Amino acid sequence: MRSIPVFDSIAAFREWRRDMLRQNKTVGFVPTMGALHEGHLGLVKTAKQECDAVVVSIFVNPAQFAPHEDLDQYPRTFDSDYASLVESKACSAILLPKISEMYPAGITLDRNQQRGAFVEVQGLSHQMEGIPRPHFFRGVATVVTKLFNIVQPERAYFGQKDAQQCVVIRAMIRDLLLPITMRAIPTAREADGMALSSRNRYLTPEMRKISTLLYKAITAAKEKVQNGASSRDEILEPAYKVIQQVKDEVQAQGAPFEIRLDYLSLVDVATLAEVETLEKDQAAVLSGAVYVGTTRLIDNVLINTNEL
Amino acid sequence: MRSIPVFDSIAAFREWRRDMLRQNKTVGFVPTMGALHEGHLGLVKTAKQECDAVVVSIFVNPAQFAPHEDLDQYPRTFDSDYASLVESKACSAILLPKISEMYPAGITLDRNQQRGAFVEVQGLSHQMEGIPRPHFFRGVATVVTKLFNIVQPERAYFGQKDAQQCVVIRAMIRDLLLPITMRAIPTAREADGMALSSRNRYLTPEMRKISTLLYKAITAAKEKVQNGASSRDEILEPAYKVIQQVKDEVQAQGAPFEIRLDYLSLVDVATLAEVETLEKDQAAVLSGAVYVGTTRLIDNVLINTNEL
């Protein structure tokens, strides 16, 4: 199996990128935080179908973690990430930048102490995932801007599982006039519907078994829409019911962990504003976040649209 | 005299830019708000010496004006700008983008109502010029990012007269990993020392005559440094004195306008932190802002360094 060049120096990567330009090759880009699963590999394979060369970055971005979050615990599995990328036969180069190069002004998790250039997408960053994580999308938009400026891809690939991230990045590309085509790829799922996520490895087998509750909940809500419901309460009612049922079961069984619903949300796909009454053909996102033990899971399904 | 292509469509400009790339030509970029004077033309000529092609953008950027500032009054003089650029023989293309293309999410001067992607350089944006104009550098960093993403220059040229802007943009280029070389060019001045500025045309001849006071003040302070002074108070003392003298004279003569000092500042060139005691060889910026009537003038001189 041939090997993939791994760049931990931005200058060396830029040389490789110039070479692609000289050869007139289009570049697709898949930014990741590593801990790769089939969801990531699906993005890489799609990119390879649409571009001559594919760059995968692996960078656990401090700026999108709050001090109390799991930055230190976030899984770092470079050897197996590398092996899966080789096996995928779809990755042309791996960018593995150093924190010191990515944040020349330094980076602290304390947002009030942060120095240097940051990118924020106003109007889309402080609802849904932005409520419990007010720092999150600023960190994401900033690191993606930096990575875009290094990789200079023709197309960039993101997983629909992070629905709000897709909407934020799409708006950022448009607003900052980046010459990049955004591609949001449908969420990869296990056979039982569970969305693939790097954080799934935090789950014990017992937790994993009931963790489909979120997908079941939003799927039940989506069925309500398909059956003609249009009011928010009516649509979300079966979703709340699914969560409550599983929560009660887990408790009744005396499981050593708890289920806690963080939120359920129904938003317009363009504005991310909560929808009270869904118009006919209005494109929307049904999403939610649930804690299983201390692990926070998110998922979403789309209404009246196929791509974010 | 040959003409210069003027692009008011970003897509059409990008075609021209691709052509330069195909021809392997390096591109220098001079972002302006129009109302061009010899200072701008100096930047354009320097760019032409260092690059194969030079792009000048003319865009009065709403995001860097506050609601009470002079956005509507800001001089728009395209015909004479165009003529000077033709005469300079140094400009290859003019980018004249529409507000609707530059701000796809729309733009309002009320910062709390602004939507879309914005860039902010933390730690350098809220001192000096950022005190009376807290919105200003966010507007500048955002529009320069957008323009960079359209023009994709090898080198970008800024006037040292906007000293803090130079420091902010240099940090932004570094932090966002933009593959662009920043060039800060010494301030162009009239024979009497007056720094060239588009806003000078707001001055009556009577005002213009005494408007050298700011340059005289900071030059007097710089002389103090050259004579060995190191404490802030000692260094700035002659500057305050010059301003006060001219202010008194203007008042004594019963002139129909007033002089008002906004601030004088002595900062470290890297951090823009105010200096209490200047170290030997510490690179610093001596700057200030003065109102002559309602026109706000700024100027600066460098200490222990030649380029910002």
XYZ file of C-alpha atoms in Angstrom:
616
model
C 0.000 0.000 0.000
C 1.457 3.378 -0.919
C 1.998 5.926 1.821
C 0.474 9.429 2.197
C 2.660 12.503 2.787
C 2.043 13.975 6.244
C 2.782 17.691 6.672
C 3.275 19.132 10.123
C 4.867 22.260 8.647
C 2.607 24.767 6.917
C 5.464 25.968 4.676
C 6.159 22.411 3.479
C 2.452 21.864 2.846
C 2.289 25.067 0.778
C 5.056 23.671 -1.449
C 2.955 20.555 -2.068
C -0.084 22.752 -2.767
C 1.835 24.857 -5.304
C 2.815 21.644 -7.012
C -0.857 20.681 -7.369
C -1.549 24.126 -8.838
C 1.291 23.732 -11.336
C -0.140 20.357 -12.345
C -3.567 21.982 -12.692
C -5.082 19.567 -10.175
C -8.223 20.501 -8.254
C -8.032 20.035 -4.488
C -10.812 18.819 -2.193
C -10.485 19.367 1.546
C -11.832 17.459 4.541
C -11.058 19.227 7.852
C -11.205 16.841 10.829
C -10.177 16.598 14.477
C -8.974 13.025 13.850
C -10.471 9.968 15.577
C -11.674 9.136 12.115
C -14.715 6.922 11.556
C -16.660 5.824 8.504
C -18.404 9.220 8.428
C -15.094 11.002 7.825
C -13.972 8.369 5.333
C -17.214 8.860 3.432
C -16.386 12.573 3.096
C -12.888 11.694 1.876
C -14.255 9.252 -0.707
C -16.850 11.727 -1.957
C -14.107 14.365 -2.226
C -11.964 11.981 -4.242
C -14.830 11.432 -6.693
C -15.150 15.191 -7.246
C -11.528 16.407 -7.098
C -8.117 15.388 -8.411
C -6.449 15.459 -5.004
C -7.838 15.303 -1.466
C -6.308 16.892 1.636
C -7.376 15.729 5.096
C -6.397 17.899 8.043
C -6.216 16.491 11.549
C -6.216 19.212 14.185
C -7.917 19.201 17.563
C -8.787 22.885 17.709
C -8.427 24.413 21.190
C -10.471 27.495 20.271
C -13.698 25.495 19.959
C -13.462 24.001 23.434
C -14.460 25.766 26.648
C -12.259 25.325 29.737
C -14.724 22.783 31.225
C -15.021 20.720 28.028
C -13.173 17.627 26.816
C -10.137 19.084 24.979
C -7.643 16.964 26.909
C -9.783 13.835 26.727
C -10.661 14.221 23.047
C -9.459 11.005 21.344
C -6.125 11.295 19.493
C -5.589 8.212 17.345
C -3.174 9.231 14.608
C -1.824 5.770 13.804
C -5.233 4.271 13.112
C -6.382 7.489 11.364
C -3.391 7.225 9.060
C -4.045 3.532 8.388
C -7.714 4.171 7.494
C -6.748 7.008 5.149
C -4.215 4.790 3.386
C -6.821 2.061 3.130
C -9.405 4.487 1.729
C -7.129 5.065 -1.295
C -8.755 8.512 -1.499
C -6.435 10.795 0.501
C -3.539 12.593 -1.232
C -2.009 14.482 1.697
C -2.472 14.830 5.452
C -2.090 18.220 7.116
C -1.215 17.854 10.797
C -0.439 21.412 11.842
C 1.105 22.392 15.149
C -0.927 24.542 17.569
C 1.887 27.119 17.592
C 1.664 27.546 13.825
C -2.136 27.627 13.808
C -2.293 30.220 16.607
C 0.754 32.473 16.207
C -0.610 34.809 18.896
C -1.036 31.807 21.227
C -4.375 30.330 22.305
C -5.990 30.015 25.697
C -9.413 28.461 26.374
C -10.392 31.516 28.408
C -12.172 33.521 25.767
C -11.669 36.849 27.533
C -7.909 36.348 27.437
C -7.759 35.336 23.775
C -5.586 37.464 21.483
C -5.275 37.579 17.707
C -7.612 37.297 14.734
C -10.952 35.533 15.134
C -13.852 35.019 12.762
C -17.448 35.091 13.939
C -20.636 34.540 11.973
C -23.209 36.763 13.616
C -26.816 35.677 13.657
C -26.090 31.953 13.273
C -23.718 31.192 16.153
C -25.690 31.688 19.343
C -28.739 29.477 19.000
C -28.992 25.652 19.183
C -25.454 24.333 19.811
C -24.372 27.914 20.465
C -26.484 28.175 23.628
C -24.590 25.665 25.764
C -21.375 26.409 23.807
C -21.259 30.196 23.181
C -17.548 29.992 22.219
C -17.949 27.071 19.849
C -18.768 28.492 16.405
C -16.308 31.339 16.742
C -13.634 28.701 17.325
C -14.880 26.649 14.379
C -15.163 29.594 11.957
C -11.702 30.812 12.952
C -9.928 27.490 12.518
C -11.730 26.708 9.262
C -10.693 30.120 7.878
C -7.073 29.405 8.803
C -7.218 25.912 7.281
C -8.865 27.261 4.108
C -6.060 29.823 3.788
C -3.457 27.067 4.056
C -5.147 24.434 1.886
C -6.836 26.755 -0.648
C -9.188 24.003 -1.794
C -11.621 24.194 -4.668
C -14.173 22.242 -2.599
C -14.569 21.597 1.121
C -16.490 18.692 2.649
C -18.423 18.730 5.901
C -20.717 16.181 7.535
C -24.373 17.067 7.817
C -24.332 15.630 11.336
C -22.960 18.986 12.462
C -25.892 20.788 10.862
C -25.361 24.203 12.391
C -21.659 24.034 11.548
C -22.624 23.435 7.896
C -24.916 26.472 7.905
C -22.307 28.649 9.650
C -19.469 27.620 7.304
C -21.631 28.040 4.217
C -22.515 31.582 5.330
C -18.884 32.306 6.152
C -17.686 31.180 2.715
C -20.325 33.384 1.112
C -19.727 36.430 3.331
C -15.925 36.333 3.225
C -16.074 35.742 -0.545
C -13.924 32.645 -0.320
C -13.563 30.980 -3.741
C -14.563 27.593 -2.305
C -17.543 25.329 -2.964
C -19.097 24.005 0.229
C -20.347 20.399 0.213
C -22.456 19.069 3.086
C -22.632 15.270 3.004
C -25.475 13.217 4.591
C -24.755 11.754 8.019
C -23.219 8.263 8.070
C -25.134 5.910 10.379
C -24.803 2.467 11.919
C -27.351 -0.189 10.909
C -29.571 0.812 13.886
C -29.626 4.481 12.839
C -27.008 5.743 15.322
C -25.069 8.657 13.798
C -21.331 8.028 13.637
C -19.308 10.316 15.919
C -15.815 10.367 17.372
C -17.405 10.835 20.781
C -19.342 7.536 20.460
C -16.233 5.796 21.735
C -16.910 7.365 25.130
C -20.047 5.159 25.376
C -20.103 1.803 27.189
C -21.887 -1.022 25.275
C -24.859 -0.579 27.633
C -25.024 3.157 26.855
C -24.503 2.574 23.162
C -27.550 0.276 23.031
C -29.991 2.985 24.103
C -28.147 5.868 22.367
C -30.309 5.564 19.267
C -32.985 7.406 21.270
C -32.110 10.774 19.719
C -32.336 9.538 16.144
C -35.589 7.739 16.963
C -36.938 10.943 18.500
C -36.191 13.250 15.575
C -37.304 10.598 13.072
C -40.634 10.359 14.894
C -40.967 14.143 14.664
C -40.110 14.107 10.965
C -42.843 11.490 10.404
C -45.297 13.903 12.013
C -44.353 16.499 9.397
C -44.753 13.943 6.627
C -48.212 13.195 8.026
C -49.148 16.866 7.683
C -48.360 18.430 11.071
C -47.198 22.041 10.905
C -47.200 23.422 14.458
C -43.957 23.136 16.377
C -45.545 21.568 19.472
C -47.380 18.979 17.418
C -44.202 18.103 15.490
C -41.892 17.837 18.493
C -44.374 16.059 20.791
C -43.498 12.479 19.665
C -39.789 13.308 19.947
C -40.102 14.402 23.573
C -42.131 11.233 24.200
C -39.422 8.915 22.794
C -36.744 10.581 24.928
C -38.884 10.405 28.059
C -39.683 6.725 27.492
C -36.047 5.697 27.119
C -35.075 7.877 30.057
C -37.687 6.164 32.241
C -36.608 2.697 31.088
C -32.954 3.404 31.834
C -33.902 4.620 35.286
C -36.235 1.672 35.958
C -33.460 -0.736 35.032
C -31.159 0.926 37.571
C -28.519 1.654 34.911
C -25.326 3.312 36.224
C -25.879 6.400 34.059
C -28.615 8.890 33.327
C -30.236 10.271 30.187
C -30.659 14.025 30.032
C -32.221 15.905 27.124
C -30.300 19.082 26.351
C -32.646 20.427 23.672
C -34.835 19.621 20.687
C -35.020 22.199 17.944
C -36.894 22.915 14.729
C -35.286 25.738 12.762
C -35.404 27.313 9.360
C -32.436 26.106 7.341
C -31.342 29.584 6.176
C -31.778 31.673 9.325
C -31.591 28.969 12.024
C -34.521 30.780 13.638
C -36.872 28.505 15.592
C -40.024 27.696 13.633
C -43.405 28.015 15.325
C -45.430 27.059 12.265
C -43.786 25.174 9.454
C -44.823 26.571 6.071
C -45.515 24.177 3.194
C -42.135 23.280 1.601
C -40.181 25.339 4.153
C -36.685 23.851 4.394
C -35.908 23.122 8.033
C -33.622 21.221 10.377
C -34.960 19.008 13.163
C -32.149 18.551 15.651
C -31.320 17.818 19.233
C -28.681 17.045 21.825
C -28.865 14.416 24.555
C -26.500 13.498 27.340
C -25.975 9.769 27.825
C -24.034 9.760 31.060
C -21.513 12.556 30.559
C -21.313 12.075 26.791
C -23.173 14.654 24.752
C -24.651 13.312 21.506
C -26.129 15.397 18.707
C -28.118 14.463 15.623
C -30.430 15.974 13.033
C -32.665 15.248 10.076
C -33.622 17.589 7.258
C -37.133 18.621 6.274
C -38.017 19.658 2.707
C -34.375 19.751 1.601
C -31.587 17.311 0.802
C -28.489 19.371 1.506
C -27.519 21.954 4.076
C -3.103 57.001 -22.671
C -4.278 53.411 -22.319
C -7.290 52.683 -20.175
C -7.544 50.481 -17.067
C -10.168 47.726 -16.784
C -12.707 48.544 -14.058
C -14.492 45.566 -12.455
C -17.700 46.105 -10.534
C -18.476 42.377 -10.686
C -16.462 40.061 -8.452
C -16.933 37.141 -10.858
C -15.548 39.171 -13.770
C -12.608 40.283 -11.641
C -11.877 36.661 -10.715
C -11.610 35.847 -14.433
C -8.992 38.590 -14.831
C -7.159 37.274 -11.748
C -7.090 33.713 -13.134
C -5.582 35.138 -16.281
C -2.761 36.723 -14.272
C -2.180 33.363 -12.576
C -2.033 31.573 -15.924
C 0.507 34.150 -17.094
C 2.474 33.572 -13.894
C 2.229 37.260 -12.989
C 2.560 38.372 -9.369
C -0.181 40.696 -8.130
C 0.218 43.630 -5.755
C -2.871 45.085 -4.086
C -3.686 48.571 -2.824
C -7.056 48.693 -1.019
C -8.506 52.222 -0.893
C -11.737 54.076 -0.203
C -11.074 56.303 -3.233
C -10.567 60.081 -2.994
C -7.042 59.236 -4.068
C -4.144 61.547 -3.265
C -0.382 61.311 -3.749
C -0.157 59.028 -0.719
C -2.278 56.389 -2.459
C -0.453 56.882 -5.742
C 2.839 56.337 -3.934
C 1.553 52.963 -2.716
C 0.483 52.081 -6.258
C 3.878 53.025 -7.675
C 5.770 51.069 -5.014
C 3.524 48.073 -5.717
C 4.298 48.350 -9.423
C 8.022 48.262 -8.688
C 7.627 45.039 -6.707
C 4.899 43.170 -8.623
C 3.984 42.364 -12.237
C 0.426 43.668 -11.933
C -1.232 46.062 -9.474
C -4.879 46.007 -8.407
C -6.424 49.062 -6.757
C -9.773 48.599 -5.044
C -12.072 51.539 -4.402
C -14.723 50.732 -1.820
C -16.135 53.003 0.864
C -16.678 50.351 3.518
C -19.860 50.875 5.562
C -18.737 48.451 8.291
C -15.960 50.767 9.449
C -18.226 53.763 9.994
C -20.405 54.298 13.045
C -23.933 55.686 12.561
C -22.784 59.182 13.646
C -19.706 59.234 11.391
C -19.134 60.577 7.875
C -20.094 57.612 5.647
C -22.515 59.687 3.551
C -20.175 62.677 3.373
C -17.054 60.651 2.625
C -15.685 62.009 -0.691
C -16.508 59.914 -3.767
C -14.444 61.111 -6.716
C -14.249 58.196 -9.123
C -13.569 60.189 -12.281
C -10.521 61.951 -10.909
C -9.388 58.736 -9.122
C -9.527 56.928 -12.440
C -7.612 59.715 -14.207
C -4.827 59.713 -11.582
C -4.497 55.939 -11.803
C -4.214 56.108 -15.591
C -1.646 58.859 -15.246
C 0.352 56.855 -12.678
C 0.960 54.159 -15.338
C 1.209 51.745 -12.416
C -2.343 50.345 -12.034
C -3.359 47.195 -13.940
C -6.972 46.810 -12.790
C -9.513 48.647 -10.650
C -11.889 46.690 -8.418
C -15.014 48.696 -7.662
C -17.237 46.197 -5.877
C -20.891 46.727 -5.043
C -21.966 46.831 -1.407
C -24.442 44.022 -2.080
C -21.669 41.742 -3.307
C -19.287 42.696 -0.514
C -21.931 42.136 2.176
C -24.154 39.263 0.999
C -25.892 39.197 4.394
C -26.532 42.956 4.123
C -24.821 45.612 6.226
C -26.187 48.091 8.724
C -24.120 50.625 10.671
C -25.793 49.522 13.906
C -23.283 46.979 15.104
C -25.790 45.104 17.264
C -27.941 44.452 14.223
C -25.105 43.283 11.986
C -25.373 39.766 10.567
C -22.863 37.591 8.765
C -19.138 36.874 9.016
C -16.856 39.408 10.707
C -13.157 39.347 11.520
C -11.787 40.873 14.683
C -8.188 41.135 15.862
C -8.367 40.911 19.629
C -5.831 42.777 21.712
C -4.999 45.367 19.037
C -8.387 46.862 18.158
C -9.621 48.667 21.228
C -6.855 51.099 22.137
C -5.788 54.365 20.386
C -8.112 54.795 17.359
C -10.237 51.964 18.738
C -11.295 53.984 21.789
C -13.376 56.639 20.002
C -14.143 54.134 17.204
C -14.788 50.735 18.863
C -16.372 49.386 15.639
C -13.602 50.581 13.352
C -10.954 47.841 13.201
C -13.520 45.070 13.083
C -14.902 46.774 9.979
C -11.428 47.200 8.515
C -10.270 43.628 9.248
C -13.500 42.250 7.792
C -13.415 44.207 4.551
C -9.691 43.598 4.042
C -10.250 39.845 4.494
C -13.009 39.948 1.876
C -10.861 41.987 -0.526
C -7.884 39.665 0.011
C -10.101 36.679 -0.803
C -11.186 38.329 -4.050
C -7.837 39.752 -5.153
C -5.543 37.003 -3.767
C -2.494 39.233 -4.023
C 1.093 38.203 -3.386
C 1.706 41.554 -1.675
C -0.600 44.161 -0.116
C 0.290 47.834 0.400
C -0.888 50.037 3.249
C 0.054 53.564 4.262
C 1.915 53.987 7.513
C -0.290 56.994 8.256
C -2.877 54.522 9.524
C -0.344 53.017 11.924
C -2.727 50.946 14.008
C -4.378 49.642 10.851
C -0.955 48.442 9.659
C -0.344 46.615 12.940
C -3.849 45.096 12.945
C -3.640 43.913 9.323
C -0.138 42.511 9.795
C -1.368 40.502 12.792
C -4.450 39.372 10.879
C -2.381 38.140 7.936
C -0.137 36.237 10.324
C -2.967 34.799 12.463
C -5.257 33.794 9.598
C -2.261 32.310 7.761
C -2.937 34.348 4.652
C -0.216 33.774 2.031
C 0.275 37.516 1.583
C 3.254 39.788 2.262
C 2.255 42.969 4.069
C 4.023 46.202 3.073
C 3.625 49.374 5.148
C 4.811 52.427 3.225
C 5.999 55.676 4.903
C 3.449 58.479 5.081
C 3.391 60.904 2.144
C 3.529 64.518 3.300
C 3.123 68.032 1.912
C 6.170 70.305 1.922
C 5.131 71.672 5.340
C 4.955 68.176 6.876
C 1.170 67.789 6.725
C 0.267 64.116 6.186
C -1.817 63.527 3.057
C -5.351 62.362 3.786
C -8.620 62.143 1.909
C -10.223 63.989 4.794
C -7.891 67.010 4.320
C -10.317 68.247 1.661
C -12.797 68.981 4.469
C -10.396 71.728 5.680
C -10.774 75.400 4.729
C -7.498 77.130 3.713
C -7.460 78.821 7.118
C -7.798 75.455 8.888
C -5.262 73.808 6.612
C -2.646 76.429 7.567
C -2.620 75.455 11.234
C -3.287 71.739 10.667
C 0.407 70.891 10.748
C 0.140 71.194 14.531
C -0.196 67.427 15.002
C 2.898 66.599 12.958
C 4.829 69.342 14.736
C 3.690 67.957 18.088
C 4.737 64.341 17.481
C 7.983 65.448 15.824
C 8.813 67.508 18.916
C 8.166 64.427 21.052
C 10.350 62.272 18.812
C 13.172 64.784 19.174
C 12.897 64.381 22.937
C 13.490 60.635 22.490
C 16.449 61.328 20.239
C 17.825 63.582 22.959
C 17.681 60.731 25.444
C 14.289 61.050 27.160
C 12.697 57.737 28.166
C 9.738 58.521 30.436
C 6.374 58.901 28.770
C 5.536 62.206 30.434
C 8.873 63.708 29.501
C 8.532 62.538 25.879
C 4.960 63.729 25.364
C 5.313 67.034 27.211
C 6.549 69.094 24.205
C 3.783 67.571 22.047
C 1.042 68.688 24.439
C 2.704 72.094 24.503
C 2.662 72.521 20.710
C -1.028 71.591 20.545
C -1.934 73.942 23.380
C -0.018 76.825 21.779
C -1.750 76.501 18.426
C -5.098 76.028 20.138
C -4.590 79.241 22.088
C -3.479 81.152 18.979
C -6.515 79.996 17.014
C -8.784 81.075 19.837
C -7.009 84.425 20.292
C -7.421 85.175 16.585
C -11.157 84.533 16.902
C -11.075 81.848 14.172
C -14.480 80.358 13.278
C -13.381 76.898 14.368
C -11.801 75.214 17.358
C -8.877 72.891 17.910
C -9.511 69.868 20.126
C -6.910 67.271 20.996
C -8.404 63.775 20.946
C -5.346 61.893 22.199
C -1.576 61.561 22.080
C -0.157 58.096 22.391
C 3.192 56.314 22.749
C 2.835 52.566 22.224
C 4.981 49.524 21.672
C 4.896 48.620 17.998
C 4.116 44.925 18.524
C 1.526 45.018 21.315
C 0.180 48.573 20.923
C 0.355 48.779 24.708
C 1.020 52.269 26.069
C 4.656 52.728 27.084
C 5.466 54.266 30.468
C 9.236 53.961 30.121
C 10.755 53.529 26.693
C 13.525 50.902 26.719
C 16.675 51.490 24.707
C 15.967 50.466 21.081
C 12.291 49.645 21.858
C 10.319 50.025 18.621
C 7.376 52.324 19.244
C 4.734 54.484 17.583
C 4.161 58.094 18.587
C 0.706 59.048 17.378
C -2.229 61.299 17.929
C -5.570 62.585 16.731
C -6.742 66.189 16.655
C -10.024 67.783 15.659
C -9.693 70.885 13.502
C -13.261 72.102 13.497
C -15.237 68.895 12.916
C -12.487 67.226 10.881
C -10.513 64.592 12.736
C -6.872 64.354 11.679
C -4.452 61.566 12.639
C -0.715 61.222 12.241
C 2.223 59.260 13.632
C 5.991 58.874 13.589
C 8.003 55.752 14.312
C 10.658 55.360 16.985
C 13.533 52.860 16.643
C 12.009 51.221 13.553
C 11.511 52.015 9.897
C 8.493 49.881 9.015
C 5.318 48.911 10.795
